[in-house]
mmCIF file of C-alpha atoms in Angstrom:
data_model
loop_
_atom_site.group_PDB
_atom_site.id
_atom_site.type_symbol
_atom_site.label_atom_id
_atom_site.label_comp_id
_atom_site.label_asym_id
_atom_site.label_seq_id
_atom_site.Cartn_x
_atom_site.Cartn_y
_atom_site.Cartn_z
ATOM 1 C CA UNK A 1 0.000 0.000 0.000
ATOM 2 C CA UNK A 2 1.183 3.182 -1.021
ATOM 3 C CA UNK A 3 2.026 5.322 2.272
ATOM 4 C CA UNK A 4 -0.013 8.337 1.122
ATOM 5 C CA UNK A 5 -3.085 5.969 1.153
ATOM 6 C CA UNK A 6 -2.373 5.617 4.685
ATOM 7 C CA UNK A 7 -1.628 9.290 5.514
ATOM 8 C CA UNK A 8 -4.467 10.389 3.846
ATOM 9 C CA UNK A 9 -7.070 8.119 5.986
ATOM 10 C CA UNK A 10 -5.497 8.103 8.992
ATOM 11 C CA UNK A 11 -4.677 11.694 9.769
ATOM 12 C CA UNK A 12 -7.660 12.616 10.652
ATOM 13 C CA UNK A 13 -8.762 9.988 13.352
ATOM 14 C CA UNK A 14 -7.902 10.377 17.012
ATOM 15 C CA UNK A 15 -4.526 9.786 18.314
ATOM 16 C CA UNK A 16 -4.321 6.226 20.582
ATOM 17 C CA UNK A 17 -6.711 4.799 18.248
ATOM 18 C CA UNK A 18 -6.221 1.542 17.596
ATOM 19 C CA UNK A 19 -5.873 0.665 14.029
ATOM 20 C CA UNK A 20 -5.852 -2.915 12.414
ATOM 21 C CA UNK A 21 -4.535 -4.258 9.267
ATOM 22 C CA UNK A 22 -5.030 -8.066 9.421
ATOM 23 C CA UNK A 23 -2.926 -8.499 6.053
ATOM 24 C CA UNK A 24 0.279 -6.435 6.660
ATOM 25 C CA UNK A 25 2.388 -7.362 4.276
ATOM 26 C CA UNK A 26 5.792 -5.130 4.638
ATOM 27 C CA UNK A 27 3.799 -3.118 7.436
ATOM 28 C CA UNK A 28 3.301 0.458 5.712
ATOM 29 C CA UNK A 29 -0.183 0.902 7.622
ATOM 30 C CA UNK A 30 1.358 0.216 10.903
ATOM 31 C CA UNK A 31 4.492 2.411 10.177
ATOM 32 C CA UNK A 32 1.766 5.416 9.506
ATOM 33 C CA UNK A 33 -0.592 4.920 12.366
ATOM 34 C CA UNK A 34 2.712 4.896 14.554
ATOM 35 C CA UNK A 35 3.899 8.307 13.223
ATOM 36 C CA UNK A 36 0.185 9.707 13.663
ATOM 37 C CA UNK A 37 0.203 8.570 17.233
ATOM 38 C CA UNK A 38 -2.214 5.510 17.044
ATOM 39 C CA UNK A 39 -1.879 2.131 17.979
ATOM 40 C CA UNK A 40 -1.260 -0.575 15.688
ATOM 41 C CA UNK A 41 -2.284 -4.535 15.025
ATOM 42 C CA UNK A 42 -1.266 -6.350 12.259
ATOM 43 C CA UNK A 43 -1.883 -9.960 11.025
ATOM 44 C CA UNK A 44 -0.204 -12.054 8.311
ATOM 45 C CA UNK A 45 0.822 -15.504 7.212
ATOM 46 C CA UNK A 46 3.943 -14.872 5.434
ATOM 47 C CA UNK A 47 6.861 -14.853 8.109
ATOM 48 C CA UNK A 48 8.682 -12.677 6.019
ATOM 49 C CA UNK A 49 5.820 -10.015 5.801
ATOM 50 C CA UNK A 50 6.213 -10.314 9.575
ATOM 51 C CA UNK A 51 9.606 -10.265 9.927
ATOM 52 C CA UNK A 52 9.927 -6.522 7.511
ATOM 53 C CA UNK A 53 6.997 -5.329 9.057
ATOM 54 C CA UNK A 54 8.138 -5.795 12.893
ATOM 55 C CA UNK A 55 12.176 -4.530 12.138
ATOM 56 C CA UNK A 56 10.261 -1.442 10.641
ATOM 57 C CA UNK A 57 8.055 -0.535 13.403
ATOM 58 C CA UNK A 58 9.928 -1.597 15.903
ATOM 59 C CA UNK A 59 12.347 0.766 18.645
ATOM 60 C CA UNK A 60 16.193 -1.045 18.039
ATOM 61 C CA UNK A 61 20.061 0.236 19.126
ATOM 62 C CA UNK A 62 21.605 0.465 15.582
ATOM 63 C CA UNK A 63 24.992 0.825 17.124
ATOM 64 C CA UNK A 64 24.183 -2.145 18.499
ATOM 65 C CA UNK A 65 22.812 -3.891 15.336
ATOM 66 C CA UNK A 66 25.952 -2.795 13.398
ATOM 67 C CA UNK A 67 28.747 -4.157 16.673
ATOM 68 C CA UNK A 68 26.718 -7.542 16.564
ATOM 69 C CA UNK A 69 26.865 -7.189 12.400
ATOM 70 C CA UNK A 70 30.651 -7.483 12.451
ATOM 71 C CA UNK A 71 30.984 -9.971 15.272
ATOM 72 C CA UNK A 72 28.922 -12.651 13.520
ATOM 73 C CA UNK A 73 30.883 -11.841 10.303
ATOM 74 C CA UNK A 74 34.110 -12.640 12.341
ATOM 75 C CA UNK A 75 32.815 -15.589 14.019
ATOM 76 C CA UNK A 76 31.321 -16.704 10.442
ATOM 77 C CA UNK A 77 35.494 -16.555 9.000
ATOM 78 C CA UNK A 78 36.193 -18.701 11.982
ATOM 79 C CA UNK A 79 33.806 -21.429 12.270
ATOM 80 C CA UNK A 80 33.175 -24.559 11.054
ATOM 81 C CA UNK A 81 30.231 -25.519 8.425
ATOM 82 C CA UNK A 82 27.587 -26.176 10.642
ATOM 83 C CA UNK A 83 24.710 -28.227 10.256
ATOM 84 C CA UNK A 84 21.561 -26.792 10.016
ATOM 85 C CA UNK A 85 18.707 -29.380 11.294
ATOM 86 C CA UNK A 86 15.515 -28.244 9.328
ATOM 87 C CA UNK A 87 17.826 -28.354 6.462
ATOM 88 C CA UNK A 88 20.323 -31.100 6.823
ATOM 89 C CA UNK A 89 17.231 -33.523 8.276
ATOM 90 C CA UNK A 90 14.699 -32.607 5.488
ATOM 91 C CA UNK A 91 15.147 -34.414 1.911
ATOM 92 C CA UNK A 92 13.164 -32.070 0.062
ATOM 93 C CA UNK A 93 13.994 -28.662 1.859
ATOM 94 C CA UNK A 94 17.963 -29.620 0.943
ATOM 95 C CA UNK A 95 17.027 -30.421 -2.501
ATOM 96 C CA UNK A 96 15.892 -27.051 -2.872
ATOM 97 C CA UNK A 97 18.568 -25.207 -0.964
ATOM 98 C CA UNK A 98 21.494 -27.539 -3.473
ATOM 99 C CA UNK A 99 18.761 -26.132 -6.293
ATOM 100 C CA UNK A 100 19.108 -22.645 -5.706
ATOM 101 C CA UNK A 101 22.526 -22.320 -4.553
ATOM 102 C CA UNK A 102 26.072 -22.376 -5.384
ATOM 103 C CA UNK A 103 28.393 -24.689 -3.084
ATOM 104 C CA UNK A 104 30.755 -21.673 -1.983
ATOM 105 C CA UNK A 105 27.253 -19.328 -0.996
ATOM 106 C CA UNK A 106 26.077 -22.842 0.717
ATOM 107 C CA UNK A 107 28.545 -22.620 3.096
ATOM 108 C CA UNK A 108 28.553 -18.881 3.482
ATOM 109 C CA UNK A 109 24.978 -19.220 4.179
ATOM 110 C CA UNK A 110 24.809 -22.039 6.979
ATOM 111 C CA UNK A 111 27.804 -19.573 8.800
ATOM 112 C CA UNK A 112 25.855 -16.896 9.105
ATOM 113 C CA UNK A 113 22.187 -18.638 9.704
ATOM 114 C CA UNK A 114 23.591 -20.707 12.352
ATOM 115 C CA UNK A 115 25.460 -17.734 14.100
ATOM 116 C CA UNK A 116 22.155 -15.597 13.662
ATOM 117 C CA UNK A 117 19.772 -18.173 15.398
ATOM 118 C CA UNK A 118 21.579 -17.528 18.131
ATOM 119 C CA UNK A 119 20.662 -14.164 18.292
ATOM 120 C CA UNK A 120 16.659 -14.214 19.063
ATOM 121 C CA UNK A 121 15.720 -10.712 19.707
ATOM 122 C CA UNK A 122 15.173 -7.020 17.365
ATOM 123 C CA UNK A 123 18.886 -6.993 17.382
ATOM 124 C CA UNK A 124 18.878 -10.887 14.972
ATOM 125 C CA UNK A 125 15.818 -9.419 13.230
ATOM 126 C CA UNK A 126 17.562 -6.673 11.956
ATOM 127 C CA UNK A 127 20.580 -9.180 10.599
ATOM 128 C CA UNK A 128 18.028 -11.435 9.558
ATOM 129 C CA UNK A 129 16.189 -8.505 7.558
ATOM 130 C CA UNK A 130 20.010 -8.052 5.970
ATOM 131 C CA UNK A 131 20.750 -11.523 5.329
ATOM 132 C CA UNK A 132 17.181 -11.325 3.566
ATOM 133 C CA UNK A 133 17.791 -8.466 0.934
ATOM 134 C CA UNK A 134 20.862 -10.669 -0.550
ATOM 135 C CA UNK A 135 18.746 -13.095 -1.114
ATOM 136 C CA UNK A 136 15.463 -11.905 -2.289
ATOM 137 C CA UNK A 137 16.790 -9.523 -5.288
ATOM 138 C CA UNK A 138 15.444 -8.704 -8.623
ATOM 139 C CA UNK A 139 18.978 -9.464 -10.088
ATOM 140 C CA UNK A 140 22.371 -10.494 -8.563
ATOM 141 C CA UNK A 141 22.557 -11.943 -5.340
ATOM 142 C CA UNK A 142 23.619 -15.257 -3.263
ATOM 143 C CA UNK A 143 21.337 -17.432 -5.139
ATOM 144 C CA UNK A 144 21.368 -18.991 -8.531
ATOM 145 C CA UNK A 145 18.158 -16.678 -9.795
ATOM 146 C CA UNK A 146 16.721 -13.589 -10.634
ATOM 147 C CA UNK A 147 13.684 -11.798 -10.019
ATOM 148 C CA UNK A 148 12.816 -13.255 -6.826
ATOM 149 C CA UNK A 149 12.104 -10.158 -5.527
ATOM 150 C CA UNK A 150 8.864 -10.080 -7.942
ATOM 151 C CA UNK A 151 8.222 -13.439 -6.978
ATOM 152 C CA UNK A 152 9.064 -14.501 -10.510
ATOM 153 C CA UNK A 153 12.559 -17.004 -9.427
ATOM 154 C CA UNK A 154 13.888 -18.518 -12.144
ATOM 155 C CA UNK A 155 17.471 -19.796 -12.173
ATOM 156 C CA UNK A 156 20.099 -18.545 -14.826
ATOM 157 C CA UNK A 157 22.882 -20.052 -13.921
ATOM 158 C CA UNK A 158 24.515 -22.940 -12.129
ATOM 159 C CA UNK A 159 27.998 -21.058 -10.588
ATOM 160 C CA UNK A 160 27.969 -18.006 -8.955
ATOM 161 C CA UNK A 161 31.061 -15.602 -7.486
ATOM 162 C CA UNK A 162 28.533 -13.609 -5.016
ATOM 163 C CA UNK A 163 30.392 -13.347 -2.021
ATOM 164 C CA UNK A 164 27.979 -13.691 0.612
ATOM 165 C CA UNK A 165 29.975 -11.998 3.549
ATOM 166 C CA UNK A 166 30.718 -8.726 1.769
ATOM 167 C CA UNK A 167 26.901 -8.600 0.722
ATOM 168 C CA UNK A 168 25.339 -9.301 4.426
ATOM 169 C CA UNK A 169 27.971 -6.302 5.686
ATOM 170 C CA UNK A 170 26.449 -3.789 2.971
ATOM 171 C CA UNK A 171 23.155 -5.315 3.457
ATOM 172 C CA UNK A 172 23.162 -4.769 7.156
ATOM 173 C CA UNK A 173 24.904 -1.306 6.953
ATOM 174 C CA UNK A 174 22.121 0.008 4.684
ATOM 175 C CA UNK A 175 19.176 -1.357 6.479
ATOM 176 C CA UNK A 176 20.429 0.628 9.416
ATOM 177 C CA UNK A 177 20.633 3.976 7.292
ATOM 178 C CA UNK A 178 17.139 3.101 6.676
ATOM 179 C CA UNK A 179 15.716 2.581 10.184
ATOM 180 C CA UNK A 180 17.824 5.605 11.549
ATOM 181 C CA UNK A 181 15.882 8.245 8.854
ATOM 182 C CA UNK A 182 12.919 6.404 9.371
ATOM 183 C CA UNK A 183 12.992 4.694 13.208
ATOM 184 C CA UNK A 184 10.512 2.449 14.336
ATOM 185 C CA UNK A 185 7.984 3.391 17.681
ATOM 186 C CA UNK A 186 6.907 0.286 19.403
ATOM 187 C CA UNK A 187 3.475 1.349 18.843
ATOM 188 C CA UNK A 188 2.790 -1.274 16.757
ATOM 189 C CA UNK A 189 2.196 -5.449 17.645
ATOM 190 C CA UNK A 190 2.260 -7.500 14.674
ATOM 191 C CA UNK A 191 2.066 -11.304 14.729
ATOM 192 C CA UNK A 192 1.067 -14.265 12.970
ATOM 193 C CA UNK A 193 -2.262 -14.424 12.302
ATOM 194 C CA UNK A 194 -5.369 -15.220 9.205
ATOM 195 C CA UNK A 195 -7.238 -12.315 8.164
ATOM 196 C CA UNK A 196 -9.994 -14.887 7.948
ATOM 197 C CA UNK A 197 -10.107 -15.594 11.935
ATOM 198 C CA UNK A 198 -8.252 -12.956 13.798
ATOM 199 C CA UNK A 199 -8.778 -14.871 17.038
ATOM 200 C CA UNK A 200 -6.687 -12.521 19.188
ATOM 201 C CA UNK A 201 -9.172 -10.073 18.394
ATOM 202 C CA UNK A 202 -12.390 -9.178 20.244
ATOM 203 C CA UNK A 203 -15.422 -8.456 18.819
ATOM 204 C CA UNK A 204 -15.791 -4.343 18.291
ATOM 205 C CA UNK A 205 -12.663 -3.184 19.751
ATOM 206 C CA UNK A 206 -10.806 -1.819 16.532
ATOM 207 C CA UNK A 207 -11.465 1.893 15.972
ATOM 208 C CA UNK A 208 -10.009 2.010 12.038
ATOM 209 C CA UNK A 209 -9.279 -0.942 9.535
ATOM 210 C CA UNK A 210 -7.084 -0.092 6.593
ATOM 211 C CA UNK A 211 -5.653 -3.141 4.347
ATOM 212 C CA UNK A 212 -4.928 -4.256 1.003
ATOM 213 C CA UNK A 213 -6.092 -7.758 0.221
ATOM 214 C CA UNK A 214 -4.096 -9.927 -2.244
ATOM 215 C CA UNK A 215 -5.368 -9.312 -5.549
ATOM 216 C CA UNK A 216 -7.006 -12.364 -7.629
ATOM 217 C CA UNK A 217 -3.914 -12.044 -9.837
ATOM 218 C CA UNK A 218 -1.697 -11.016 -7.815
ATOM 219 C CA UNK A 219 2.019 -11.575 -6.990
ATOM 220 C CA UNK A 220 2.215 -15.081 -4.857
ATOM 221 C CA UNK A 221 5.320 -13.852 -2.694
ATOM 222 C CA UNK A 222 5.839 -16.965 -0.852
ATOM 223 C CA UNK A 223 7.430 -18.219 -4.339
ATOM 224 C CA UNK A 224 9.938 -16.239 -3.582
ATOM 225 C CA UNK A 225 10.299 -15.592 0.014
ATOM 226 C CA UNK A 226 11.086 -19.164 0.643
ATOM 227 C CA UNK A 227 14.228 -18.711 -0.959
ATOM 228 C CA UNK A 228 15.427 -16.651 2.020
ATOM 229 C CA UNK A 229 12.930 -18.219 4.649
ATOM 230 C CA UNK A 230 14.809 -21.878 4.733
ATOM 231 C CA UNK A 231 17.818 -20.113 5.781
ATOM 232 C CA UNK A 232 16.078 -18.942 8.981
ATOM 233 C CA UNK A 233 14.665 -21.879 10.145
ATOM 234 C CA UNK A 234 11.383 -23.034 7.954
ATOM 235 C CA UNK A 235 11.295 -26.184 5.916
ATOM 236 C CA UNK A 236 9.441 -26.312 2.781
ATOM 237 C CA UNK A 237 6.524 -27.902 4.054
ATOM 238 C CA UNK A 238 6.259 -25.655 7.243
ATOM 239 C CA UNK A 239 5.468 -22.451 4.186
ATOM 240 C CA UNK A 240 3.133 -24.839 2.269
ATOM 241 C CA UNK A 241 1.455 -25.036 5.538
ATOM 242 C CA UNK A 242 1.338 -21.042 6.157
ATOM 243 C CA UNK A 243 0.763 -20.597 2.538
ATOM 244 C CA UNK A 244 -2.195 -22.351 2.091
ATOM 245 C CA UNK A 245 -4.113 -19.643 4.677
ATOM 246 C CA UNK A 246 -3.429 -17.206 1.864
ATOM 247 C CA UNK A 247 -6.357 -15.130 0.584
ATOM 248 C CA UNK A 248 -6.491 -15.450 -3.262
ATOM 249 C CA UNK A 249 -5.141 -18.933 -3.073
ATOM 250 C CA UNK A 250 -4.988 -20.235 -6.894
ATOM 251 C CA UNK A 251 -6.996 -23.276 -5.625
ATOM 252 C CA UNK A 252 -10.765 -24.864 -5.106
ATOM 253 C CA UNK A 253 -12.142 -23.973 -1.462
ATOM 254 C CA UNK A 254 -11.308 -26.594 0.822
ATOM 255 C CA UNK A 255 -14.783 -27.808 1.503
ATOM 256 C CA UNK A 256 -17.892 -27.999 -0.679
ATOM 257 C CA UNK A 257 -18.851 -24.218 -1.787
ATOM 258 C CA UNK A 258 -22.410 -23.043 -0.567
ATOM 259 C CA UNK A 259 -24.300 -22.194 -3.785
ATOM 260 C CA UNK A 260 -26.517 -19.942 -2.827
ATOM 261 C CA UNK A 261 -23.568 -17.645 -1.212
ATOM 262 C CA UNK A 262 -21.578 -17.732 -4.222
ATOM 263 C CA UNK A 263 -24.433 -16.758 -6.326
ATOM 264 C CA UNK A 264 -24.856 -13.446 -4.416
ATOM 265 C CA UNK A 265 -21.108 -12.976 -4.121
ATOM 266 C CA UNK A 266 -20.435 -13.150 -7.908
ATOM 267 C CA UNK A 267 -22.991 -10.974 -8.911
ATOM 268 C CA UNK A 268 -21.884 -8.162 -11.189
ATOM 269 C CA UNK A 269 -18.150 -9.545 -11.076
ATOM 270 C CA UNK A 270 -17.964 -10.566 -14.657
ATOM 271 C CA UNK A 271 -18.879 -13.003 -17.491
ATOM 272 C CA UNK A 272 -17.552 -15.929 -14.934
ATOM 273 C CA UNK A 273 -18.406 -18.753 -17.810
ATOM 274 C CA UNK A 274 -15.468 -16.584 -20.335
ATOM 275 C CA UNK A 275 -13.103 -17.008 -17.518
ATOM 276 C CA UNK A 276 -9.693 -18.890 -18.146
ATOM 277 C CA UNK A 277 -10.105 -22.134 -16.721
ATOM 278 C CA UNK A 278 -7.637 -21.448 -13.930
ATOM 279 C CA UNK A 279 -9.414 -18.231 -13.033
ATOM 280 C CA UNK A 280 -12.691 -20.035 -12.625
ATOM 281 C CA UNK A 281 -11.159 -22.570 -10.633
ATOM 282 C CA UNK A 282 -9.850 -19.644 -8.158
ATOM 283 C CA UNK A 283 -12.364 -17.769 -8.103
ATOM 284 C CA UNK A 284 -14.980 -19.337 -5.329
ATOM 285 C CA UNK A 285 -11.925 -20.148 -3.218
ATOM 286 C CA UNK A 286 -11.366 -16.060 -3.788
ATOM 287 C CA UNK A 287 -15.207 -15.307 -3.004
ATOM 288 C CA UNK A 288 -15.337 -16.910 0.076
ATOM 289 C CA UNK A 289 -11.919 -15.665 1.412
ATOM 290 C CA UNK A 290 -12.954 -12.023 0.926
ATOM 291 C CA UNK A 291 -16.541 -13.007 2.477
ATOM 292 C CA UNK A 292 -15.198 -14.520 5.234
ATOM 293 C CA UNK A 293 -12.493 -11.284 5.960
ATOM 294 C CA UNK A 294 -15.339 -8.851 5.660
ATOM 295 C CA UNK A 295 -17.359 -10.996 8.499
ATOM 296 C CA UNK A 296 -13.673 -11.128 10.451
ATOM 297 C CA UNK A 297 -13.823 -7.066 9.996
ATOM 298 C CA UNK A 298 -17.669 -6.188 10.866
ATOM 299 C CA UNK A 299 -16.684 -8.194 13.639
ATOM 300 C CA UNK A 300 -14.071 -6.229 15.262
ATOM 301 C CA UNK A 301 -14.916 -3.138 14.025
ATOM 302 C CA UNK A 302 -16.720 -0.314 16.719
ATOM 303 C CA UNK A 303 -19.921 0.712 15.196
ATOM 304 C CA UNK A 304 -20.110 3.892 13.394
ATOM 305 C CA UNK A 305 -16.377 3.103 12.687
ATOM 306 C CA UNK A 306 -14.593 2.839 9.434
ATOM 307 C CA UNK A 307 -12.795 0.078 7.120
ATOM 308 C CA UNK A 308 -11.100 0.985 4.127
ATOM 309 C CA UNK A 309 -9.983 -1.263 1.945
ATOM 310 C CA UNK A 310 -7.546 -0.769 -1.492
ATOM 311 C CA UNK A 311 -7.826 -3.952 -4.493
ATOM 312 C CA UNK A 312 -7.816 -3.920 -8.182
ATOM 313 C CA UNK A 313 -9.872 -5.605 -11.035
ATOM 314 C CA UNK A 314 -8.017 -7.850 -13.682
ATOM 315 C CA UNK A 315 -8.571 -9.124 -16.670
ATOM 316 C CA UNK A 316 -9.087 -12.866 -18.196
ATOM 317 C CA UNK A 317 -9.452 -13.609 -21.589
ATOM 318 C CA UNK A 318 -10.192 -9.978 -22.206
ATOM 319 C CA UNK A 319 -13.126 -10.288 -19.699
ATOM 320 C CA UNK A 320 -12.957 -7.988 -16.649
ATOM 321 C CA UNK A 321 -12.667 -9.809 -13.360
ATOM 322 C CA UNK A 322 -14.838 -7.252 -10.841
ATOM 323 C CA UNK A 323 -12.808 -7.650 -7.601
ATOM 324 C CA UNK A 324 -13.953 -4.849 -6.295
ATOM 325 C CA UNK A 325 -17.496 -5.726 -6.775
ATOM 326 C CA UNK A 326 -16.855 -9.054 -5.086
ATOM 327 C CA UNK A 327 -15.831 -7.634 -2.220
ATOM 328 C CA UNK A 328 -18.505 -4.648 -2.395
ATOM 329 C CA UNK A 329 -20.836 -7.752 -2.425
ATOM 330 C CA UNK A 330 -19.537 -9.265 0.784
ATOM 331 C CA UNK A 331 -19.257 -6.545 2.704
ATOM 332 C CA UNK A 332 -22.537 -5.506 2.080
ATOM 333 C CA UNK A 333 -23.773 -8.955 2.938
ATOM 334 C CA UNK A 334 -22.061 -8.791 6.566
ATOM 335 C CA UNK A 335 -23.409 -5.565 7.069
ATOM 336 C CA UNK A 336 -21.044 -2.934 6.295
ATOM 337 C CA UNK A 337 -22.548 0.182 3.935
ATOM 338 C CA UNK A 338 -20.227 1.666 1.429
ATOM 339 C CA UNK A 339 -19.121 5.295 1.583
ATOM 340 C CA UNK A 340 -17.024 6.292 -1.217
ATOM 341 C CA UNK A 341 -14.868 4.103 -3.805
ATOM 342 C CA UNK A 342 -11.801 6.297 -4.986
ATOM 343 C CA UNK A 343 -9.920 5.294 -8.330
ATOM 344 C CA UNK A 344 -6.034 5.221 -8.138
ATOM 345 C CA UNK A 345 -4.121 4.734 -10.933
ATOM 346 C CA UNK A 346 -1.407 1.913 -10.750
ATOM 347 C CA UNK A 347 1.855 3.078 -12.305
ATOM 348 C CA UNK A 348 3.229 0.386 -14.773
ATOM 349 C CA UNK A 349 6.356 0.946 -13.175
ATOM 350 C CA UNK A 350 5.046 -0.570 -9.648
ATOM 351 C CA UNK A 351 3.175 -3.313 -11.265
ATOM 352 C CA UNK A 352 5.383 -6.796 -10.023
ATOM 353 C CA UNK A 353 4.112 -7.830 -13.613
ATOM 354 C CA UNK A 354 6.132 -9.201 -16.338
ATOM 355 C CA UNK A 355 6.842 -6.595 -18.791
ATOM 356 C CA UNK A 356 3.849 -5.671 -21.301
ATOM 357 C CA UNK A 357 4.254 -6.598 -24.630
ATOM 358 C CA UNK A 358 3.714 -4.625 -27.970
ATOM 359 C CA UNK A 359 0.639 -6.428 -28.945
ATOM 360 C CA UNK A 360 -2.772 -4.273 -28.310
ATOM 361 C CA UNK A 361 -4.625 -7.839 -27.099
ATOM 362 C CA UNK A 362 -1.474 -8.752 -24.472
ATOM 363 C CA UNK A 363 -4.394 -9.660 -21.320
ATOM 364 C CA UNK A 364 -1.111 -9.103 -19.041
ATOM 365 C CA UNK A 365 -0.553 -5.223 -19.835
ATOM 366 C CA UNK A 366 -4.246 -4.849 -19.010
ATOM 367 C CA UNK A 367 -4.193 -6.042 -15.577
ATOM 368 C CA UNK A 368 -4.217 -3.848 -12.756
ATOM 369 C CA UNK A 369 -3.647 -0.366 -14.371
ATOM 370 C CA UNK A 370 -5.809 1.126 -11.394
ATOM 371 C CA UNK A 371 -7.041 0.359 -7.881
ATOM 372 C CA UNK A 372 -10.016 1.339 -5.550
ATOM 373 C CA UNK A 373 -10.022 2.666 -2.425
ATOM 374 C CA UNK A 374 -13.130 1.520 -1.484
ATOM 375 C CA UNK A 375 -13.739 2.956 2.517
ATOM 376 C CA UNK A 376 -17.142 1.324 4.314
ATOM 377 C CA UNK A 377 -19.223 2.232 7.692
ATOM 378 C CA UNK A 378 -20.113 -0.450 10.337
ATOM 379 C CA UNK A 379 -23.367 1.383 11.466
#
């Protein structure tokens, strides 16, 4: 979510408000309400949403970030390879780690994640952020692919001459540049958590929702994120696990669809029946994700209290794909009224799209071109 989004909804709502956004990806909404003076929650299922998202908001001694930098990159010269359990006992989670990586950034990896798991407070998330941005780059970086950043991996090459130690010190050197212009607050608790049962949540305690929902199309970041996440202690099957919580799962719903709800969820949303096969497939798993957030959201909401929400349409086969009438639909349907619906336009240059082509008909380069804010009252 762009930050002036957040600014522009935000700014006028009481300080020590408590604001929720149960999908909080790298934790923009959080980082606002804590500069605005309000209190933040945030939810997600992808640790490394949680991980940027809590080293952003949170209070941390860079000097001390930066001394504990350089001693794990001398301890890292020193030491011998360690084993790494989740890895080293796993078949498929090492098949995927000999996959992605180079031998020489192996080893330079298993240094540094075993010295950092001994470091379990804001001081190893910071590091852990670092270690992170050397792995999950658009181009060159300790793994064997590109674009992972965009959640696009695909390898290019089987050697590489990245020298992991050298990257984690600029890595960690320039996060802390970044947190000391823009420090976090401790305003803010973010956890693990599904937007679609925010247990830890009481009903109609939540003065402002503000969120971004994954788009039916949209980017599936765990495809890349695990590339970084088995180096800090997740095996393959532990993301399928978190992954398959995602809204906008590319999937059939887990259980037998009710009819009747779909029906009144779909309405308006498009020529369903001219859908690509794997959009129609996706869709009702969609439908009733964004059904059952909006019922998570009336829920916790205060009434006469505000939830705005930002998504974009798509396109399949040429056919528009109404996301924002979907979820229009279902919050209506849980009670919430709609105020205003604001169109934003998405600059191609933000899009994590592959690149358009020159053909007029390309259904990629018509994807996403603008989102809605679409704000609601609980009465």
């Amino acid at each position: 979510m762009a930050p002036e989004i957040a600014f522009q909804h935000l700014e006028r709502i009481p300080k020590n408000s408590l604001v929720l956004d149960p999908m909080v990806g790298s934790g923009t909404t959080m980082k606002v309400a804590g500069s605005l003076g309000c209190r933040g929650i945030g939810f997600d299922v992808d640790p490394m949403a949680l991980l940027i998202a809590t080293v952003w908001n949170r209070k941390v001694d860079l000097t001390e970030v930066i001394k504990t930098g350089y001693k794990v990159l001398d301890c890292a010269v020193q030491v011998d390879i360690p084993g790494l359990p989740w890895i080293d006992t796993d078949t498929e989670t090492l098949a995927f780690i000999k996959f992605w990586f180079a031998e020489e950034q192996e080893m330079q990896l298993r240094k540094l994640s075993y010295l950092l798991a001994q470091y379990e407070n804001e001081i190893g998330d910071v590091l852990r952020v670092a270690l992170s941005r050397i792995i999950i780059t658009k181009n060159r970086g300790a793994s064997l692919g590109r674009d992972i950043s965009h959640s696009r991996p695909h390898k290019v090459n089987n050697v590489n001459d990245f020298n992991v130690f050298a990257g984690f010190e600029r890595s960690f050197q320039q996060v802390c540049k970044i947190l000391k212009t823009c420090p976090g607050n401790n305003l803010s608790d973010i956890r693990l958590g599904d937007a679609k049962d925010i247990e830890h949540l009481r009903d109609e305690t939540v003065d402002y929702i503000l969120t971004s929902p994954p788009y039916l199309t949209a980017v599936d970041y765990f495809r890349g994120h695990r590339i970084s996440l088995v180096w800090l202690g997740y095996t393959l099957k532990e993301l399928r696990g978190l992954r398959s919580a995602s809204v906008g799962l590319d999937k059939k719903p887990d259980s037998t669809p009710d009819n009747k709800l779909l029906y009144q969820l779909l309405k308006g949303v498009g020529e369903t029946e001219q859908f690509t096969p794997s959009i129609q497939k996706a869709l009702p798993r969609y439908a009733l994700d964004l059904y059952d957030i909006s019922k998570e959201y009336f829920r916790v909401l205060k009434p006469g209290q505000k939830a705005t929400v930002v998504l974009a349409d798509s396109y399949s086969n040429g056919k528009l794909v109404s996301s924002t009438q979907l979820f229009e639909n279902a919050a209506m349907m849980n009670g919430f009224k709609l105020l205003q619906t604001i169109e934003r336009p998405i600059l191609a240059s933000k899009r994590y799209l592959p690149p358009p082509m020159s053909t007029a008909n390309n259904s990629l380069d018509k994807r996403m071109k603008t989102e809605a804010i679409m704000t609601f009252l609980k009465p």
